[in-house]
CSV table of C-alpha atoms in Angstrom, one decimal:
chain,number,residue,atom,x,y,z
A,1,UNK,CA,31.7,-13.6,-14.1
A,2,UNK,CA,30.5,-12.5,-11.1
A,3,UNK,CA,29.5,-8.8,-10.0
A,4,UNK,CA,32.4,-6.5,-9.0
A,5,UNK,CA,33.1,-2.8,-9.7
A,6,UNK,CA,35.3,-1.6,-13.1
A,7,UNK,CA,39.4,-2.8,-12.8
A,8,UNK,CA,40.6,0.6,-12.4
A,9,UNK,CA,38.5,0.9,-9.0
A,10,UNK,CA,39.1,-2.4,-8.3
A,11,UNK,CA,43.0,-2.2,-9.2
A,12,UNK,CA,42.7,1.0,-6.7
A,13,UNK,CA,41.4,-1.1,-4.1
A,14,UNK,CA,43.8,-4.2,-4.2
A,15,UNK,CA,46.6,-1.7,-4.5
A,16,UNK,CA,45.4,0.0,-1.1
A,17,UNK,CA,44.8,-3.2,1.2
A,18,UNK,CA,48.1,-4.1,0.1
A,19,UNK,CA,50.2,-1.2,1.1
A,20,UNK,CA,47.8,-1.3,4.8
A,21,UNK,CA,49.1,-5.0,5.2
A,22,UNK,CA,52.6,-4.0,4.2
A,23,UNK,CA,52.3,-6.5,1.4
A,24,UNK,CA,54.9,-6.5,-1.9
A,25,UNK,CA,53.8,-7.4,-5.5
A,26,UNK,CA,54.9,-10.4,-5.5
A,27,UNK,CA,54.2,-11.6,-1.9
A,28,UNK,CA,50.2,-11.3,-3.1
A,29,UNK,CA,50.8,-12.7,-6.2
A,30,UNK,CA,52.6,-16.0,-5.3
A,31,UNK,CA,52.4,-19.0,-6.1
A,32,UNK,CA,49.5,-18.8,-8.6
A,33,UNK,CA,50.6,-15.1,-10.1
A,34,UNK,CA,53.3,-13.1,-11.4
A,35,UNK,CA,54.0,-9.9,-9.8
A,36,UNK,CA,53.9,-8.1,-13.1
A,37,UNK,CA,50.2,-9.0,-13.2
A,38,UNK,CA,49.7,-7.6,-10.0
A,39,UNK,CA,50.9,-4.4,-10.9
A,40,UNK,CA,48.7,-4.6,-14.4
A,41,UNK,CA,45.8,-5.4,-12.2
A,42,UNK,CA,46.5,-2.7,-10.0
A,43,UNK,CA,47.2,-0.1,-12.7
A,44,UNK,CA,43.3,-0.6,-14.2
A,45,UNK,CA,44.4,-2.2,-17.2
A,46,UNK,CA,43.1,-5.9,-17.0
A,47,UNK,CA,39.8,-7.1,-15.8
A,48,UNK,CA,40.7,-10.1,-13.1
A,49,UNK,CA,39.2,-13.4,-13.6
A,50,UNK,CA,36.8,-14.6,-10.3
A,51,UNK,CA,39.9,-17.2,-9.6
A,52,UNK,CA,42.8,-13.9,-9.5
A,53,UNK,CA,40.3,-12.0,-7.6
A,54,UNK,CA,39.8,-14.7,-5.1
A,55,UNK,CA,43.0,-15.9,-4.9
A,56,UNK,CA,44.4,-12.2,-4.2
A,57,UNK,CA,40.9,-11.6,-1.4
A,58,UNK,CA,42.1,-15.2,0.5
A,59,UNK,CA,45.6,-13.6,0.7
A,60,UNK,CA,44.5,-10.2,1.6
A,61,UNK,CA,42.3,-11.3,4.2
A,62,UNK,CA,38.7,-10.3,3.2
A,63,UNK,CA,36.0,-11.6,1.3
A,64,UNK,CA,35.2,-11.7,-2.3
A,65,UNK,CA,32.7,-9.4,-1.7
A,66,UNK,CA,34.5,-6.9,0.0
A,67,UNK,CA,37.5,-6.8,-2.7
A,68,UNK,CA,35.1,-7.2,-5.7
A,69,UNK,CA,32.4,-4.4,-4.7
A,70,UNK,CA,34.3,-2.1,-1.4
A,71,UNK,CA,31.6,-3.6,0.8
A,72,UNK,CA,31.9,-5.1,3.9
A,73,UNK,CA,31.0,-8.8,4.3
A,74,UNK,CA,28.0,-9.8,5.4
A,75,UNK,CA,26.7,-6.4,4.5
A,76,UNK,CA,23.5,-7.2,2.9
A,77,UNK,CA,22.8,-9.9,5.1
A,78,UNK,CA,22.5,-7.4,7.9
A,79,UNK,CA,21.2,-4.7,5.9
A,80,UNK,CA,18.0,-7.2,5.4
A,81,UNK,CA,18.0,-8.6,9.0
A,82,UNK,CA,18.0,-4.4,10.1
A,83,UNK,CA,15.3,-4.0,7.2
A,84,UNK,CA,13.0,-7.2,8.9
A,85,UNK,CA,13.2,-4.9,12.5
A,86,UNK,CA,12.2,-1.8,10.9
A,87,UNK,CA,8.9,-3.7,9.3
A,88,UNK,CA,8.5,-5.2,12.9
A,89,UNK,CA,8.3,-1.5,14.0
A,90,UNK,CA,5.7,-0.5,11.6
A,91,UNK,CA,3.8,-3.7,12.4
A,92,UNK,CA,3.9,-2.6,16.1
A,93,UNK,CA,2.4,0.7,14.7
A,94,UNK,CA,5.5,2.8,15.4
A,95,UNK,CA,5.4,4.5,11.8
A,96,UNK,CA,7.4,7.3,12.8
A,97,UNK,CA,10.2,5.8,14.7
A,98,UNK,CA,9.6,2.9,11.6
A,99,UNK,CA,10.1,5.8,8.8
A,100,UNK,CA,13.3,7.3,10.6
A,101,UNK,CA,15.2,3.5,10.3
A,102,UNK,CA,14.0,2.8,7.0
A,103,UNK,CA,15.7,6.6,6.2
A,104,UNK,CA,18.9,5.3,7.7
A,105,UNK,CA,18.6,2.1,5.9
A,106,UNK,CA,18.3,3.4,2.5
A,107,UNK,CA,21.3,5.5,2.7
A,108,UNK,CA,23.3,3.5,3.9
A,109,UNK,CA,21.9,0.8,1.2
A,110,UNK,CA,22.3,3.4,-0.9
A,111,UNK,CA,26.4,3.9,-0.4
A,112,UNK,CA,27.0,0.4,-0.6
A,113,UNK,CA,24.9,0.2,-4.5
A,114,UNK,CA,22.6,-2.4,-3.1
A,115,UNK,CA,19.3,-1.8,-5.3
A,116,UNK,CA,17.8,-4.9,-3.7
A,117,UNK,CA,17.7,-3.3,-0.2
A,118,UNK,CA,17.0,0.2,-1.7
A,119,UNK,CA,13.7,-1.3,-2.6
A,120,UNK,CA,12.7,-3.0,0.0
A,121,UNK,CA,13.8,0.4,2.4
A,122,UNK,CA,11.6,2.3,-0.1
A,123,UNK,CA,8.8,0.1,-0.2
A,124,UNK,CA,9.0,0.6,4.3
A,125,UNK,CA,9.3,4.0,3.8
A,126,UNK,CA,5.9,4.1,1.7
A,127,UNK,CA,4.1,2.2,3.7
A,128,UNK,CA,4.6,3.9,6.4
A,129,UNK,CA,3.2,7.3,4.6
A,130,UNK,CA,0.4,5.7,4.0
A,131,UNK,CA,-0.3,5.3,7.1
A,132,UNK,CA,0.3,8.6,8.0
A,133,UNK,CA,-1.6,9.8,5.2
A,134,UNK,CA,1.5,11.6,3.0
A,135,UNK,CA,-0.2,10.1,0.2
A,136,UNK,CA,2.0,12.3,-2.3
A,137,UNK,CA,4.9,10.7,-0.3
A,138,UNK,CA,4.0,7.5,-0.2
A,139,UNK,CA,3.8,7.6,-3.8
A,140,UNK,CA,7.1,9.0,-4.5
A,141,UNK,CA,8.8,6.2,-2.3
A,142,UNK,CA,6.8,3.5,-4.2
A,143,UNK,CA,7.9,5.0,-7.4
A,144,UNK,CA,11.4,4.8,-6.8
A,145,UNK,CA,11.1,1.3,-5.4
A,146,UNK,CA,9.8,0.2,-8.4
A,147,UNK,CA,12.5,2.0,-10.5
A,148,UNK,CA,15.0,0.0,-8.7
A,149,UNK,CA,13.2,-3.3,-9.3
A,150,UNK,CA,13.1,-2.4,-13.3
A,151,UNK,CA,15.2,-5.5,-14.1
A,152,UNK,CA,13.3,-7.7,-11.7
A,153,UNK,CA,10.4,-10.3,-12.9
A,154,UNK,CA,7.1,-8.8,-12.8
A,155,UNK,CA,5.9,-10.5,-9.7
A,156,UNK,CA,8.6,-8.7,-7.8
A,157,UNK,CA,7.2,-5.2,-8.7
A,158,UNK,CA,4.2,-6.0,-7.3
A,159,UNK,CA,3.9,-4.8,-3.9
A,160,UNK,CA,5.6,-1.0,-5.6
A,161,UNK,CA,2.8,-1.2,-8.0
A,162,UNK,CA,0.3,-2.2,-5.1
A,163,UNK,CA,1.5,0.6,-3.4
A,164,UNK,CA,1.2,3.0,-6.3
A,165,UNK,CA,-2.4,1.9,-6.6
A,166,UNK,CA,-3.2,2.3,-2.8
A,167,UNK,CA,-2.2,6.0,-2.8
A,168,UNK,CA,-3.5,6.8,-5.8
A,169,UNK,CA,-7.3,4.8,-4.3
A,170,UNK,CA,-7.3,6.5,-1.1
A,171,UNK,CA,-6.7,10.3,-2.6
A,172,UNK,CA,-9.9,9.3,-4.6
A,173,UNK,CA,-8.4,8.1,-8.0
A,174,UNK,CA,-10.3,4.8,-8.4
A,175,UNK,CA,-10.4,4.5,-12.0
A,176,UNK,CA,-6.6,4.8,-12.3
A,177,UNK,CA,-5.7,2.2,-9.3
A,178,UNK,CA,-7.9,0.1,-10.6
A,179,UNK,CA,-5.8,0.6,-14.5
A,180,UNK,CA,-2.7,0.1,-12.4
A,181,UNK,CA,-4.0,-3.4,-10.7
A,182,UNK,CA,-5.3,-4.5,-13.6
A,183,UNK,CA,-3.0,-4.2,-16.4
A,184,UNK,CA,-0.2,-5.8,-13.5
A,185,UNK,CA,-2.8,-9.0,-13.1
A,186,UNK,CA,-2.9,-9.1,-17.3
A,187,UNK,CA,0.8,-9.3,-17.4
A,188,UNK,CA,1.1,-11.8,-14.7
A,189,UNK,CA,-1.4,-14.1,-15.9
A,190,UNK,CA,-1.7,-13.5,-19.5
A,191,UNK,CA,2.4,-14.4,-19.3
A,192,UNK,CA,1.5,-17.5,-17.1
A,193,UNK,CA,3.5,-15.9,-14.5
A,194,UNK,CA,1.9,-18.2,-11.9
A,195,UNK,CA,2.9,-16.2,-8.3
A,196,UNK,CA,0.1,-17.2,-5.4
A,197,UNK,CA,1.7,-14.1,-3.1
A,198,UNK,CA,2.0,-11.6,-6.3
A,199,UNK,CA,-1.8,-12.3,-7.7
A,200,UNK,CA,-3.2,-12.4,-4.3
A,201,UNK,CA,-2.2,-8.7,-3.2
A,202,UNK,CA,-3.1,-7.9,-6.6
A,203,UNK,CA,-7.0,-9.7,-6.3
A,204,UNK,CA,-7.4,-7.8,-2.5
A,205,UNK,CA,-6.1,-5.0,-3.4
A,206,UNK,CA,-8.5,-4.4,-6.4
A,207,UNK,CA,-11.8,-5.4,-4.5
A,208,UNK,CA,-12.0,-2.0,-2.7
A,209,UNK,CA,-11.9,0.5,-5.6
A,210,UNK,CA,-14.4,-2.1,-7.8
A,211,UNK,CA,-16.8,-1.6,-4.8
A,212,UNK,CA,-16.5,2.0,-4.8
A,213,UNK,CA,-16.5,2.3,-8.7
A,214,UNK,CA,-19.8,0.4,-8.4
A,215,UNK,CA,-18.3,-2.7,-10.3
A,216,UNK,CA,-19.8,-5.3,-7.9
A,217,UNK,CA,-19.3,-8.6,-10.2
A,218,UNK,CA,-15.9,-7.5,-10.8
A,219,UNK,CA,-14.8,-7.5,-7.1
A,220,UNK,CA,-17.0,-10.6,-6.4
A,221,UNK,CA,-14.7,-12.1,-9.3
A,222,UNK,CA,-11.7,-11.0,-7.5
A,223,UNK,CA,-13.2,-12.4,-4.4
A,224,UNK,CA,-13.1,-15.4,-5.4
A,225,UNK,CA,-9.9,-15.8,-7.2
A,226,UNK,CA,-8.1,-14.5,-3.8
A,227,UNK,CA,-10.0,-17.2,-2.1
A,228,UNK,CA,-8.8,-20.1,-4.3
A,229,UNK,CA,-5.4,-18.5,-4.3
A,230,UNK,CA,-4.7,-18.3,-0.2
A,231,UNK,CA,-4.3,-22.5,0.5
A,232,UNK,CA,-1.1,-21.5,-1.8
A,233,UNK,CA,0.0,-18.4,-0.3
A,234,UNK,CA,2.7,-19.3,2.5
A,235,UNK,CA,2.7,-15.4,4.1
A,236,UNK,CA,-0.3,-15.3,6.7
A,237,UNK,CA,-0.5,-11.0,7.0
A,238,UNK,CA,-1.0,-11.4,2.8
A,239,UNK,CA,-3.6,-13.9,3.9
A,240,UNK,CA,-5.4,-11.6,6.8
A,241,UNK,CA,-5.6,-9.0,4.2
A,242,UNK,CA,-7.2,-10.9,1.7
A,243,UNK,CA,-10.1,-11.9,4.5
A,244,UNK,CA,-10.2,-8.0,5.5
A,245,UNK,CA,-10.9,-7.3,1.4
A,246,UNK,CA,-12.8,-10.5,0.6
A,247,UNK,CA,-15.3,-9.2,3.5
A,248,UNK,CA,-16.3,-6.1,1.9
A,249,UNK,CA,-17.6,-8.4,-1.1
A,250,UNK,CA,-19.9,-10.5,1.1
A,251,UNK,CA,-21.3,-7.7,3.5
A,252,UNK,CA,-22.0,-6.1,-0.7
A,253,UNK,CA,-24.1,-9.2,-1.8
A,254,UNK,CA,-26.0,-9.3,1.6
A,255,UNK,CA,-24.1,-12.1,3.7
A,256,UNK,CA,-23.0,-10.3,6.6
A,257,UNK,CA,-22.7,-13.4,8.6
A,258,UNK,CA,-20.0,-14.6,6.7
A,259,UNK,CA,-18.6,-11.6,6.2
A,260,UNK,CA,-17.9,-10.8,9.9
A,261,UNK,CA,-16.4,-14.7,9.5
A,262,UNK,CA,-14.2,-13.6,7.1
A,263,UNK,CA,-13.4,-10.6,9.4
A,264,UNK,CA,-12.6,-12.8,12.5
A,265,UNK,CA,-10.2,-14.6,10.3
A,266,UNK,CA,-8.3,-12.4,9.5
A,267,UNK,CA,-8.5,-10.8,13.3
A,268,UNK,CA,-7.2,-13.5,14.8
A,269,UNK,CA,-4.0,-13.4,12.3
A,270,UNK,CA,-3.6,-9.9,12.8
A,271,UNK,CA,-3.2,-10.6,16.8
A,272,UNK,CA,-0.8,-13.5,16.3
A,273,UNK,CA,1.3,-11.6,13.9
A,274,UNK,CA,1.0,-8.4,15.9
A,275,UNK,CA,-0.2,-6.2,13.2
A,276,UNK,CA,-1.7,-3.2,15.3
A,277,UNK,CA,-2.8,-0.9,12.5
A,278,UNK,CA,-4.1,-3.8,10.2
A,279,UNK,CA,-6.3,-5.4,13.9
A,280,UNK,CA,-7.5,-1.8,14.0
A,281,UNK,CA,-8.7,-1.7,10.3
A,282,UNK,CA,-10.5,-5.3,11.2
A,283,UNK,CA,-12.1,-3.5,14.4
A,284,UNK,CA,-13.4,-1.0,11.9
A,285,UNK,CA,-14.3,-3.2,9.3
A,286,UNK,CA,-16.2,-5.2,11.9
A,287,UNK,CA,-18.1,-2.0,13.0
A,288,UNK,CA,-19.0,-1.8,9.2
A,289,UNK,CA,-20.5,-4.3,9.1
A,290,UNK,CA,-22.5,-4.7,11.9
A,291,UNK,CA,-24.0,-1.2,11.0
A,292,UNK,CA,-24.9,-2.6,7.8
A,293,UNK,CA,-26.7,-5.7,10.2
A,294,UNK,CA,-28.4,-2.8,11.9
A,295,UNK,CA,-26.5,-3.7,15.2
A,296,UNK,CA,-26.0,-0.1,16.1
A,297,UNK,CA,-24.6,-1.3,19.4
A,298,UNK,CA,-22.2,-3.6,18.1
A,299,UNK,CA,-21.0,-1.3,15.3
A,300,UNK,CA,-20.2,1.4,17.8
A,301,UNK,CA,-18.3,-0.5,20.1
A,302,UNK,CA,-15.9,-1.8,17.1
A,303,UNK,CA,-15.6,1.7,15.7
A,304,UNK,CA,-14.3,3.3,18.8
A,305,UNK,CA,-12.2,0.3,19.6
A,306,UNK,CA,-10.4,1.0,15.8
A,307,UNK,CA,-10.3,5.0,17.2
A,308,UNK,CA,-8.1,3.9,19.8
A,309,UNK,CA,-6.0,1.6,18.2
A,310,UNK,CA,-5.5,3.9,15.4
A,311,UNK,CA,-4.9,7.2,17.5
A,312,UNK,CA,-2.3,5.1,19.3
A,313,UNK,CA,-0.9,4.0,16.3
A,314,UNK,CA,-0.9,7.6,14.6
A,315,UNK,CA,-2.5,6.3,11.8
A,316,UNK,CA,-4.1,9.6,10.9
A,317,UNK,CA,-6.1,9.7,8.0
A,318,UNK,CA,-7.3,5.6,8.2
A,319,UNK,CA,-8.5,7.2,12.0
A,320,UNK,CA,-10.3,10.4,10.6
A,321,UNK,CA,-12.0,7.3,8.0
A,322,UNK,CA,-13.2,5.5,11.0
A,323,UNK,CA,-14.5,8.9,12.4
A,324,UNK,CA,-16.9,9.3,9.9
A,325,UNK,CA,-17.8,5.8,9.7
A,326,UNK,CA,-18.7,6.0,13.8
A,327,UNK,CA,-20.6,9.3,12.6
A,328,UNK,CA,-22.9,7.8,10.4
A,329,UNK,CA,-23.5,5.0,13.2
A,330,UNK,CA,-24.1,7.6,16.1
A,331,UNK,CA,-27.0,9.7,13.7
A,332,UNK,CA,-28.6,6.3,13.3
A,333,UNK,CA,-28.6,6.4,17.1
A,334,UNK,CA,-30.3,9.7,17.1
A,335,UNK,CA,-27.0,11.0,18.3
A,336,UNK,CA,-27.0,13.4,15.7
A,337,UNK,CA,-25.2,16.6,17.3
A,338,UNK,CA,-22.5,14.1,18.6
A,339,UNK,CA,-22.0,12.9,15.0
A,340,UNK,CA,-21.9,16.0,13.3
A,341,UNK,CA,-19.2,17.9,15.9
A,342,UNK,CA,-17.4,14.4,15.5
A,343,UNK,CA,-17.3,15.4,11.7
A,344,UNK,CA,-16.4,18.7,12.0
A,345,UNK,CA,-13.5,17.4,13.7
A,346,UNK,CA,-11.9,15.2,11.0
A,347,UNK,CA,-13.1,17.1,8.2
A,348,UNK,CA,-9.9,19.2,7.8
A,349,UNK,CA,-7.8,16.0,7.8
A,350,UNK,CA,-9.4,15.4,4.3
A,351,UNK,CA,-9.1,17.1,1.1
A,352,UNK,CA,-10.1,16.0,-3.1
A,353,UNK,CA,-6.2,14.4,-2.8
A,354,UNK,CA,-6.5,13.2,0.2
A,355,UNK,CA,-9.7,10.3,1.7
A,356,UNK,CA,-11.9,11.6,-1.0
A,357,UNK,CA,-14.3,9.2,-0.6
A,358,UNK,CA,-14.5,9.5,3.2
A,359,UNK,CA,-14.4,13.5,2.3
A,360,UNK,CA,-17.6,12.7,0.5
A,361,UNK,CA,-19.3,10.6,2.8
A,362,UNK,CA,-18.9,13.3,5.6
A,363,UNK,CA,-20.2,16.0,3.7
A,364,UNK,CA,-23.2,13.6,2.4
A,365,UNK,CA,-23.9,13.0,6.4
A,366,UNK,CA,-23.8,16.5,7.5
A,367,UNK,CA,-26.2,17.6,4.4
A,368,UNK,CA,-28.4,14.7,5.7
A,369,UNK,CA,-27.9,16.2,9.4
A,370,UNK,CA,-29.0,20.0,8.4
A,371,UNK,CA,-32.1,18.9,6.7
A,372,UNK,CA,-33.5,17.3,9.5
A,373,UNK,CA,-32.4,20.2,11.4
A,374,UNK,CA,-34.2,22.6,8.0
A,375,UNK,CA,-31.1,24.1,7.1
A,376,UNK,CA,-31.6,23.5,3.4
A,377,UNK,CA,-28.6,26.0,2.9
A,378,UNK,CA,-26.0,24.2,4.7
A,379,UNK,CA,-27.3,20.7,3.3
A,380,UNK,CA,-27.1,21.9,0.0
A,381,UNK,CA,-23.9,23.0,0.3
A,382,UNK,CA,-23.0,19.7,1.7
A,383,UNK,CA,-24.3,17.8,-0.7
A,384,UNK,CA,-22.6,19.5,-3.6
A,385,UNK,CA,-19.2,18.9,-1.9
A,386,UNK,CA,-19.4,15.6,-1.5
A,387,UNK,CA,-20.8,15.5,-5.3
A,388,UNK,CA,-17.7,17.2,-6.8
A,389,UNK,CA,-15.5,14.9,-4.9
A,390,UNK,CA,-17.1,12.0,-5.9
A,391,UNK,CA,-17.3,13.0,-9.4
A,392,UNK,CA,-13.7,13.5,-9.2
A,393,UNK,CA,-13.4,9.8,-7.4
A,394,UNK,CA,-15.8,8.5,-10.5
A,395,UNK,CA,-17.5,6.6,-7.7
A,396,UNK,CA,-20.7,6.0,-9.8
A,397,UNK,CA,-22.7,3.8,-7.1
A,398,UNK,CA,-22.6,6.6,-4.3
A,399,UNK,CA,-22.9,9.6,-7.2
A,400,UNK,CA,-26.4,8.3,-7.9
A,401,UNK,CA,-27.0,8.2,-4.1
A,402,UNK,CA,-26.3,11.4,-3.8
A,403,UNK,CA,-27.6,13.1,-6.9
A,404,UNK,CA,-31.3,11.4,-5.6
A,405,UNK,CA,-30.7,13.3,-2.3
A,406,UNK,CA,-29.8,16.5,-3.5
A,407,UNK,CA,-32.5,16.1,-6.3
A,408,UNK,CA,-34.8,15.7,-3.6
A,409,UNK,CA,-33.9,18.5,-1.7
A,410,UNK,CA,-34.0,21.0,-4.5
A,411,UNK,CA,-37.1,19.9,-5.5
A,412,UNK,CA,-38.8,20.3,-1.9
A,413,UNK,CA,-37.4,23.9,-2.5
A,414,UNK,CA,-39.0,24.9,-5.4
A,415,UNK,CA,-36.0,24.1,-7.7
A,416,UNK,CA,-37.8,21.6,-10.5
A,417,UNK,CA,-35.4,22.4,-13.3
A,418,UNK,CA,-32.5,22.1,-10.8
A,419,UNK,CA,-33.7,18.8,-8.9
A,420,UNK,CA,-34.5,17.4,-12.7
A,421,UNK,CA,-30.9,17.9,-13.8
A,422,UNK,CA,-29.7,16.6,-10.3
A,423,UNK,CA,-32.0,12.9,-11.0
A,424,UNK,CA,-30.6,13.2,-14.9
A,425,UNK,CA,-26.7,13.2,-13.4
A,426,UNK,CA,-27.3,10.7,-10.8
A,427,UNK,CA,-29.2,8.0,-13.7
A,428,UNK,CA,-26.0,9.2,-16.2
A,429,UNK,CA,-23.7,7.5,-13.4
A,430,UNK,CA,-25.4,4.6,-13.2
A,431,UNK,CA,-22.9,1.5,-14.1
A,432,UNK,CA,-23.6,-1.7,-16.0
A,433,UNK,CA,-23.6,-4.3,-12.9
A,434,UNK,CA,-19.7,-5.9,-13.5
A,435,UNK,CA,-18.1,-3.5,-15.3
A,436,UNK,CA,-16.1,0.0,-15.0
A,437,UNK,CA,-14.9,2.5,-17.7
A,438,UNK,CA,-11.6,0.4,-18.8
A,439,UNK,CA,-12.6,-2.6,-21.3
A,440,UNK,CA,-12.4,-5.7,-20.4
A,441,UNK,CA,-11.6,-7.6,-17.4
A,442,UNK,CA,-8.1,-9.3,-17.1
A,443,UNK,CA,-7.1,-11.9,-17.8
A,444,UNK,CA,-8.0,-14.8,-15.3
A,445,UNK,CA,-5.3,-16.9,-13.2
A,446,UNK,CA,-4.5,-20.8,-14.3
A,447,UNK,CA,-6.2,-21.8,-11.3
């Protein structure tokens, strides 16, 4: 039987459109009905069979739909085309003016009890706080969108849980968007639940919290799983991404050539798909890695191309990430005043819940800046900053980093005891190459 609201809202319903088109019992019923079941029907007390309920919407004049459910026809079918516009918008980098019609789109999704395009408004909605940054937003919104996909196959939670994971990995929570990846990839492939587009978000979205967590096999495992996976992946942005992610992987086990391949890849999809924010993110990535090349130059063109893409796209807190990454580029240059006011500047767009990481890696640049300027005051103060947010983070490759600069500081000072306990920290964070703090690694896909 097919979906409709409960017979007394449904006898309610027949009984009203009948009266507006001046209809009697028995008029509706005829031939196929009696009028006494009409009036049962109407009255609540008898569930109608699909056949009544479509005889009685062909002689009312509306659709199935409409009689079985209140809602207008065609309905969903424009609620998704309106949904597809409001994802163009985002895509265009319009997040605000994106988030407003996803708002409108929800509620009105919302009156008509259409979970389906609740989600999918939801899911908008969260995407488009992340890119403003309202990271405990963006997580609410995925939450919901993942409560009304409850009943759906796994596969079809995955961009909420996706989602989830991204908010929680950009307010510095690696170790638990890496559990929430994870454990989604074990269900899907320990299950045999074989979905190219479902594993491959999973696979790049993974490969940036490994990095930071210092579990380099791991992401180079995910590297290459996303790799075999996009010949079967029919949506080119998933596919763009999954270059963007795969790139960081490379540029980590020294082939920045084919990294910045990888990069151009995904590039060129961005611009034929007209994905502003995500070309920015490339631009950036690009600058990363040439700065890792030592192509100062290069990398600083890039970066400030991404700072203009992603001011015009008010893509706030992915532009104060950039920021710091030009930063460390322009001290390389000896530009070293230019990068520290350019950190001063984002500095207060950060916070330990929101860009933790990038948090860190300002305060880590500015310590380095004061001590080649002697304040050993302000550089230590740095450095302990970015220490307790990267603590916090559990972002063991750059904790060691850091616990050998500020061990070295305190130790020019004076400090022995204190620079010895720094050292002792940074060695306690060091990682067993390929592996993190949560067991083993899923299960792999029947590739």
């Amino acid at each position: 039987m097919r979906e409709r609201d409960d017979p007394e809202t449904v006898g309610r319903r027949v009984q009203r459109l009948r009266a507006d088109r001046g209809l009697t019992q028995r008029q509706l019923a005829e031939p196929a009905y009696t009028p006494a079941y009409i009036s049962t029907l109407e009255a609540g007390r008898v569930r109608a069979s699909d056949e009544a309920l479509g005889h009685i919407a062909r002689r009312l004049g509306v659709s199935f739909e409409e009689l079985a459910l209140g809602r207008p026809a065609h309905l969903a079918t424009d609620l998704r085309l309106r949904l597809t516009e409001a994802r163009r918008t985002l895509a265009d980098g319009r997040a605000e003016e994106a988030a407003r019609r996803y708002t409108e789109l929800l509620a009105e999704a919302e009156s008509h009890g259409l979970p389906g395009e609740q989600a999918t408004a939801l899911l908008g909605l969260g995407e488009c706080a992340l890119e403003t940054g309202e990271l405990a937003s963006a997580h609410a919104h995925f939450e919901r969108a993942e409560g009304h996909l409850a009943d759906a196959s796994p596969a079809a939670r995955v961009p909420a849980v996706r989602g989830r994971a991204v908010a929680h990995y950009l307010a510095g929570e690696l170790r638990y968007a890496v559990y929430l990846l994870e454990s989604t990839l074990d269900e899907l492939n320990r299950g045999g639940l074989h979905d190219p587009d479902a594993l491959l978000l999973l696979y790049a979205s993974v490969i940036g919290p490994y990095l930071d967590m210092g579990a380099h096999a791991r992401a180079a495992q995910a590297a290459e799983f996303a790799l075999a996976l996009a010949p079967q992946v029919g949506d080119p942005a998933l596919v763009a991404r999954m270059h963007r992610s795969v790139a960081r992987t490379l540029l980590a086990e020294g082939r920045p050539a084919e990294a910045d391949a990888s990069l151009a890849k995904a590039a060129e999809l961005y611009r034929q798909l007209q994905l502003r924010t995500e070309l920015a993110n490339c631009h950036w990535m690009r600058g990363y890695v040439h700065a890792q090349n030592g192509e100062l130059d290069a990398a600083e063109a890039e970066l400030r191309q991404a700072l203009a893409m992603l001011s015009e796209t008010r893509a706030a807190l992915y532009r104060s990430q950039a920021a710091v990454e030009l930063a460390d580029v322009l001290h390389r240059q000896g530009r070293s005043a230019e990068a520290a006011d350019l950190l001063e500047g984002v500095l207060g767009d950060f916070s330990s819940e929101r860009g933790a990481m990038h948090a860190a890696a300002a305060h880590r640049l500015l310590g380095i800046i004061a001590e080649d300027t002697r304040d050993t005051e302000s550089a230590e103060e740095h450095y302990v900053r970015a220490l307790s947010l990267l603590e916090r983070a559990g972002a063991a490759g750059d904790l060691a980093d850091l616990c050998r600069l500020l061990g070295d500081l305190l130790r020019r000072t004076g400090r022995t005891e204190a620079a010895l306990d720094a050292y002792r920290t940074g060695l306690g964070h060091r990682t067993t190459p390929g592996t993190t703090t949560l067991g083993p690694a899923p299960a792999q896909p029947p590739l």
